[in-house]
């Protein structure tokens, strides 16, 4: 299931042309990208409309308990299954090759982490050559995989002017809830064992006594592949980010979601750390999707980890606040007729 022209191959002379690719040492040491996510949802029809019609993804295939969604040449990036959780149920992180997978599993087991190999049926369902299953300190299921297959047909969106940004940067990024697990504990898993690196930290006092404290991690050039915050939420995930390569597609998706009366978490804005121009819209399951453009690419040779004091450079306001401000603004056209 591997591509002889795989842009993530560190031995490929063209690998240096992809800005998401980190150095060869990093590629061979652990996770190289976020391959896919698995969501369990209670409303399959609503989710298909959300993913395909509103976000511009392509329906991959229908399965016995749901369907898959594509954002690029891969067989799938999102796997949607029917069930009551309405939450993230697994994340597939891809490594470079079989030897890297074996080495990563050995490192986890040496640290006392339980790891089991997935059977052939699960590997076939995930469309990977091999996979191993474990859990992070928060209890999130982690699937370590190699050889995520390409789809038999090219990616085609019925809505996008351009495409989604994936490649060596993987499917996107996600922000997960720490649920009281100490930062030291989960960083020992993600940094020391899986091979992620810290991008930066944001600490902002949102209100007196209410502090948002998030840490962002990367495993390739994408500014972050996963981030963690101890926010009050019963869910495992806060959001998943998909990035498009044409800024016009952010506006078009914004309008599609608005016209469909899909609830928004945040209106258009930009983050100070990854420079993503984006909006946040709620999925039918109650967590969010960040839909963005223009994300920062990290060069580990020059990158400096910083602690920032704000989550948003501008915008990203709650829709109720925006609606109130717009409604309160005087209308200069009144009385001119």
Coordinates of C-alpha atoms in Angstrom, one line a residue:
X1 CA 0.0 0.0 0.0
X2 CA 3.0 2.3 -0.3
X3 CA 3.7 4.7 -3.1
X4 CA 7.2 4.5 -4.6
X5 CA 7.0 8.3 -5.0
X6 CA 5.9 8.9 -1.4
X7 CA 6.8 12.6 -0.6
X8 CA 7.4 11.5 3.0
X9 CA 10.2 9.1 2.1
X10 CA 13.4 10.6 3.7
X11 CA 15.5 8.9 1.0
X12 CA 13.6 10.6 -1.8
X13 CA 15.7 13.4 -3.2
X14 CA 12.5 15.5 -3.7
X15 CA 11.6 15.3 0.0
X16 CA 13.5 18.6 0.7
X17 CA 11.0 20.4 -1.5
X18 CA 8.0 19.7 0.8
X19 CA 8.0 22.3 3.5
X20 CA 6.1 20.0 5.9
X21 CA 8.8 17.4 6.0
X22 CA 11.2 17.6 9.0
X23 CA 14.7 16.3 9.0
X24 CA 15.5 12.6 8.3
X25 CA 16.3 11.9 11.9
X26 CA 12.8 13.0 13.0
X27 CA 11.1 11.0 10.3
X28 CA 12.7 7.8 11.5
X29 CA 12.3 8.4 15.2
X30 CA 8.5 8.3 15.7
X31 CA 5.2 9.5 14.4
X32 CA 5.5 11.4 11.2
X33 CA 1.9 12.6 10.7
X34 CA -1.7 12.4 11.7
X35 CA -3.1 9.9 9.2
X36 CA -6.8 9.7 10.1
X37 CA -9.4 10.1 12.9
X38 CA -12.3 7.9 13.8
X39 CA -15.5 9.5 15.1
X40 CA -18.6 7.7 16.6
X41 CA -21.7 9.8 15.8
X42 CA -25.4 9.4 16.4
X43 CA -26.5 11.1 13.2
X44 CA -24.9 9.7 10.1
X45 CA -27.1 11.6 7.6
X46 CA -26.4 14.9 9.3
X47 CA -22.7 14.1 9.3
X48 CA -22.6 13.2 5.6
X49 CA -24.3 16.5 4.8
X50 CA -21.9 18.4 7.1
X51 CA -18.7 16.8 5.7
X52 CA -19.5 16.6 2.0
X53 CA -21.9 19.5 1.4
X54 CA -20.7 22.1 3.9
X55 CA -17.0 21.3 4.3
X56 CA -16.4 20.1 0.7
X57 CA -15.0 16.7 1.5
X58 CA -15.5 13.7 -0.7
X59 CA -17.4 10.7 0.3
X60 CA -15.0 7.8 0.4
X61 CA -17.0 4.7 0.8
X62 CA -20.0 3.4 2.8
X63 CA -19.2 0.8 5.4
X64 CA -21.4 -1.5 7.5
X65 CA -21.7 1.0 10.3
X66 CA -21.1 4.4 8.6
X67 CA -18.9 6.0 5.9
X68 CA -15.5 7.5 5.3
X69 CA -14.5 11.0 4.1
X70 CA -11.6 12.0 1.9
X71 CA -9.7 15.3 1.7
X72 CA -6.9 14.1 -0.6
X73 CA -5.6 11.1 -2.5
X74 CA -5.7 8.9 0.5
X75 CA -8.5 6.3 0.9
X76 CA -9.8 8.3 3.9
X77 CA -8.9 10.9 6.5
X78 CA -12.1 10.7 8.6
X79 CA -13.8 7.5 9.5
X80 CA -17.4 8.0 10.7
X81 CA -19.1 5.2 12.5
X82 CA -22.6 5.1 14.0
X83 CA -23.0 5.1 17.8
X84 CA -23.9 7.1 20.9
X85 CA -20.5 8.6 21.8
X86 CA -20.6 11.7 19.5
X87 CA -16.9 12.0 20.0
X88 CA -13.5 11.0 18.9
X89 CA -12.9 7.3 19.4
X90 CA -9.5 6.8 17.7
X91 CA -6.6 8.6 16.1
X92 CA -4.4 7.0 13.5
X93 CA -0.8 8.3 13.6
X94 CA 1.4 7.1 10.7
X95 CA 5.1 6.3 10.9
X96 CA 7.7 6.1 8.1
X97 CA 8.1 2.4 7.5
X98 CA 7.8 -1.0 9.1
X99 CA 11.1 -0.7 10.9
X100 CA 10.1 2.6 12.4
X101 CA 6.8 1.0 13.5
X102 CA 8.5 -1.9 15.2
X103 CA 11.0 0.5 16.9
X104 CA 8.2 2.7 18.2
X105 CA 6.2 -0.2 19.6
X106 CA 9.4 -1.5 21.3
X107 CA 10.0 1.9 22.8
X108 CA 6.4 2.0 24.2
X109 CA 6.6 -1.4 25.6
X110 CA 9.9 -0.8 27.3
X111 CA 8.3 2.2 29.0
X112 CA 5.6 -0.1 30.4
X113 CA 2.9 1.0 27.9
X114 CA 0.5 -1.7 26.8
X115 CA 0.5 -2.1 23.0
X116 CA -1.4 -4.8 21.0
X117 CA -1.2 -5.5 17.3
X118 CA -4.4 -5.0 15.3
X119 CA -5.7 -8.0 13.4
X120 CA -6.0 -8.3 9.6
X121 CA -9.6 -7.3 9.6
X122 CA -8.9 -4.0 11.4
X123 CA -5.9 -3.3 9.2
X124 CA -8.1 -3.9 6.1
X125 CA -10.8 -1.6 7.5
X126 CA -8.3 1.2 8.2
X127 CA -6.7 0.5 4.8
X128 CA -3.2 0.3 6.3
X129 CA -0.4 -2.4 6.0
X130 CA 0.0 -2.8 9.8
X131 CA -1.3 -1.2 12.9
X132 CA -0.8 -1.3 16.7
X133 CA -3.2 -0.1 19.3
X134 CA -2.5 1.7 22.5
X135 CA -4.0 4.5 24.7
X136 CA -2.6 7.8 25.8
X137 CA -2.7 8.9 29.4
X138 CA -6.1 10.5 28.9
X139 CA -7.5 7.2 27.7
X140 CA -7.7 8.2 24.0
X141 CA -7.2 5.3 21.6
X142 CA -4.1 5.7 19.6
X143 CA -3.5 3.6 16.4
X144 CA 0.1 3.5 15.2
X145 CA 0.1 2.6 11.5
X146 CA 2.1 2.2 8.4
X147 CA 1.1 2.2 4.8
X148 CA -2.2 4.2 4.6
X149 CA -3.5 3.4 1.2
X150 CA -4.3 5.7 -1.6
X151 CA -7.9 5.7 -3.0
X152 CA -8.4 4.1 -6.4
X153 CA -9.7 7.4 -7.8
X154 CA -8.3 11.0 -7.6
X155 CA -9.7 13.3 -5.0
X156 CA -12.6 15.5 -6.3
X157 CA -14.7 17.9 -4.3
X158 CA -18.0 19.2 -5.5
X159 CA -17.5 22.5 -3.6
X160 CA -13.8 23.5 -3.4
X161 CA -12.0 25.8 -5.8
X162 CA -8.7 24.4 -4.6
X163 CA -7.9 21.5 -2.4
X164 CA -7.1 20.6 1.2
X165 CA -3.6 20.9 2.6
X166 CA -2.3 17.5 3.6
X167 CA 0.7 15.8 2.2
X168 CA 3.6 15.5 4.6
X169 CA 1.7 17.7 7.0
X170 CA -0.9 14.9 7.5
X171 CA -4.7 15.2 7.7
X172 CA -4.7 18.4 9.8
X173 CA -4.6 19.0 13.6
X174 CA -6.7 18.3 16.6
X175 CA -7.0 19.8 20.1
X176 CA -7.8 17.3 22.8
X177 CA -8.9 17.7 26.4
X178 CA -6.5 16.9 29.2
X179 CA -9.3 16.1 31.6
X180 CA -7.1 16.7 34.7
X181 CA -4.1 14.6 33.5
X182 CA -0.9 16.5 34.3
X183 CA 1.0 18.1 31.5
X184 CA 4.1 16.2 32.6
X185 CA 2.3 12.9 32.3
X186 CA 0.9 13.3 28.8
X187 CA 4.1 15.0 27.5
X188 CA 6.1 12.0 28.6
X189 CA 3.9 9.9 26.3
X190 CA 3.7 12.3 23.3
X191 CA 7.2 13.7 23.4
X192 CA 9.4 11.0 24.9
X193 CA 7.7 8.0 23.3
X194 CA 5.9 9.1 20.2
X195 CA 8.5 11.7 19.2
X196 CA 6.5 14.9 19.0
X197 CA 8.1 18.3 19.7
X198 CA 6.8 21.3 21.5
X199 CA 5.8 24.2 19.1
X200 CA 4.6 26.7 21.7
X201 CA 2.3 27.4 24.6
X202 CA -0.6 29.9 25.0
X203 CA -1.7 31.1 28.4
X204 CA -4.5 33.6 28.4
X205 CA -6.8 34.8 31.3
X206 CA -10.2 34.7 29.7
X207 CA -11.9 36.1 32.8
X208 CA -10.9 36.7 36.4
X209 CA -9.8 33.3 37.7
X210 CA -10.5 31.6 34.3
X211 CA -7.2 30.7 32.4
X212 CA -6.8 29.0 29.1
X213 CA -3.5 27.1 29.1
X214 CA -2.7 25.1 25.9
X215 CA 0.4 23.4 24.6
X216 CA 0.9 22.7 20.9
X217 CA 3.0 19.8 19.5
X218 CA 4.3 19.0 16.0
X219 CA 5.7 16.0 14.3
X220 CA 6.4 17.5 10.9
X221 CA 6.4 21.0 9.4
X222 CA 2.7 21.7 10.2
X223 CA 2.8 24.1 13.2
X224 CA 0.9 21.6 15.3
X225 CA -0.6 18.2 14.8
X226 CA -2.0 17.9 18.3
X227 CA -2.6 20.3 21.2
X228 CA -3.9 19.8 24.7
X229 CA -5.8 22.0 27.1
X230 CA -7.6 21.3 30.4
X231 CA -10.9 22.9 29.4
X232 CA -14.2 22.0 30.9
X233 CA -15.8 19.6 28.5
X234 CA -17.1 16.1 28.7
X235 CA -15.7 15.3 25.2
X236 CA -12.3 14.0 24.3
X237 CA -11.8 16.5 21.5
X238 CA -12.4 20.2 21.2
X239 CA -11.9 20.5 17.4
X240 CA -10.2 19.1 14.3
X241 CA -8.6 21.5 11.8
X242 CA -8.8 21.1 8.1
X243 CA -6.8 23.5 6.0
X244 CA -7.5 24.6 2.4
X245 CA -5.0 26.0 -0.1
X246 CA -7.3 28.7 -1.6
X247 CA -8.4 31.5 0.8
X248 CA -11.6 31.8 -1.2
X249 CA -12.7 28.4 0.0
X250 CA -12.7 29.6 3.6
X251 CA -15.2 32.3 2.7
X252 CA -17.3 29.9 0.6
X253 CA -17.4 27.3 3.3
X254 CA -18.3 30.1 5.8
X255 CA -21.2 31.1 3.6
X256 CA -22.4 27.5 3.1
X257 CA -22.4 26.9 6.9
X258 CA -24.1 30.2 7.6
X259 CA -26.8 29.6 4.9
X260 CA -27.4 26.1 6.3
X261 CA -27.8 27.5 9.8
X262 CA -25.0 25.3 11.1
X263 CA -24.1 26.5 14.6
X264 CA -20.8 28.4 14.8
X265 CA -18.4 28.3 17.8
X266 CA -16.3 31.2 16.5
X267 CA -16.5 33.6 13.5
X268 CA -13.6 34.5 11.2
X269 CA -10.3 35.3 12.9
X270 CA -6.6 34.4 13.1
X271 CA -4.4 32.7 15.7
X272 CA -1.1 34.3 16.8
X273 CA 0.9 31.1 16.9
X274 CA 0.1 29.2 13.7
X275 CA -1.2 32.3 11.8
X276 CA -4.2 30.3 10.6
X277 CA -7.0 32.4 9.1
X278 CA -10.1 30.4 10.1
X279 CA -13.6 30.0 11.6
X280 CA -14.9 27.3 13.9
X281 CA -18.2 25.5 13.2
X282 CA -19.9 22.9 15.4
X283 CA -20.2 19.4 14.0
X284 CA -23.6 17.6 14.4
X285 CA -21.9 15.8 17.4
X286 CA -21.2 19.1 19.3
X287 CA -17.4 19.4 19.0
X288 CA -16.0 21.8 16.4
X289 CA -14.2 21.9 13.1
X290 CA -11.7 24.7 12.4
X291 CA -11.7 25.5 8.7
X292 CA -8.6 27.4 7.8
X293 CA -6.0 28.7 5.4
X294 CA -2.4 29.9 5.6
X295 CA -1.1 27.9 8.4
X296 CA 2.5 28.4 9.5
X297 CA 5.2 25.9 8.5
X298 CA 7.9 25.2 11.2
X299 CA 11.6 24.8 10.5
X300 CA 13.1 23.0 13.4
X301 CA 16.5 24.4 12.6
X302 CA 15.4 27.9 13.5
X303 CA 12.2 27.5 15.5
X304 CA 12.1 28.9 19.0
X305 CA 9.5 27.7 21.5
X306 CA 7.6 30.7 23.0
X307 CA 4.8 31.2 25.5
X308 CA 2.1 33.6 24.1
X309 CA -0.5 35.4 26.0
X310 CA -3.5 35.3 23.7
X311 CA -5.4 32.6 21.7
X312 CA -6.5 34.9 18.9
X313 CA -4.7 37.8 17.1
X314 CA -8.0 39.1 15.9
X315 CA -11.6 37.9 15.4
X316 CA -12.7 34.4 16.4
X317 CA -15.5 36.1 18.3
X318 CA -18.5 34.1 19.5
X319 CA -21.4 34.4 17.0
X320 CA -23.8 35.8 19.6
X321 CA -21.4 38.7 20.3
X322 CA -21.0 39.4 16.6
X323 CA -24.8 39.3 16.0
X324 CA -25.3 41.7 19.0
X325 CA -22.8 44.2 17.8
X326 CA -24.1 44.2 14.3
X327 CA -27.7 44.6 15.5
X328 CA -26.7 47.4 17.8
X329 CA -24.9 49.4 15.1
X330 CA -26.9 52.3 13.7
X331 CA -28.1 51.9 10.1
X332 CA -27.2 55.0 8.1
X333 CA -29.7 54.1 5.4
X334 CA -32.7 54.5 7.7
X335 CA -34.7 57.6 7.1
X336 CA -33.1 58.2 3.7
X337 CA -36.0 57.0 1.7

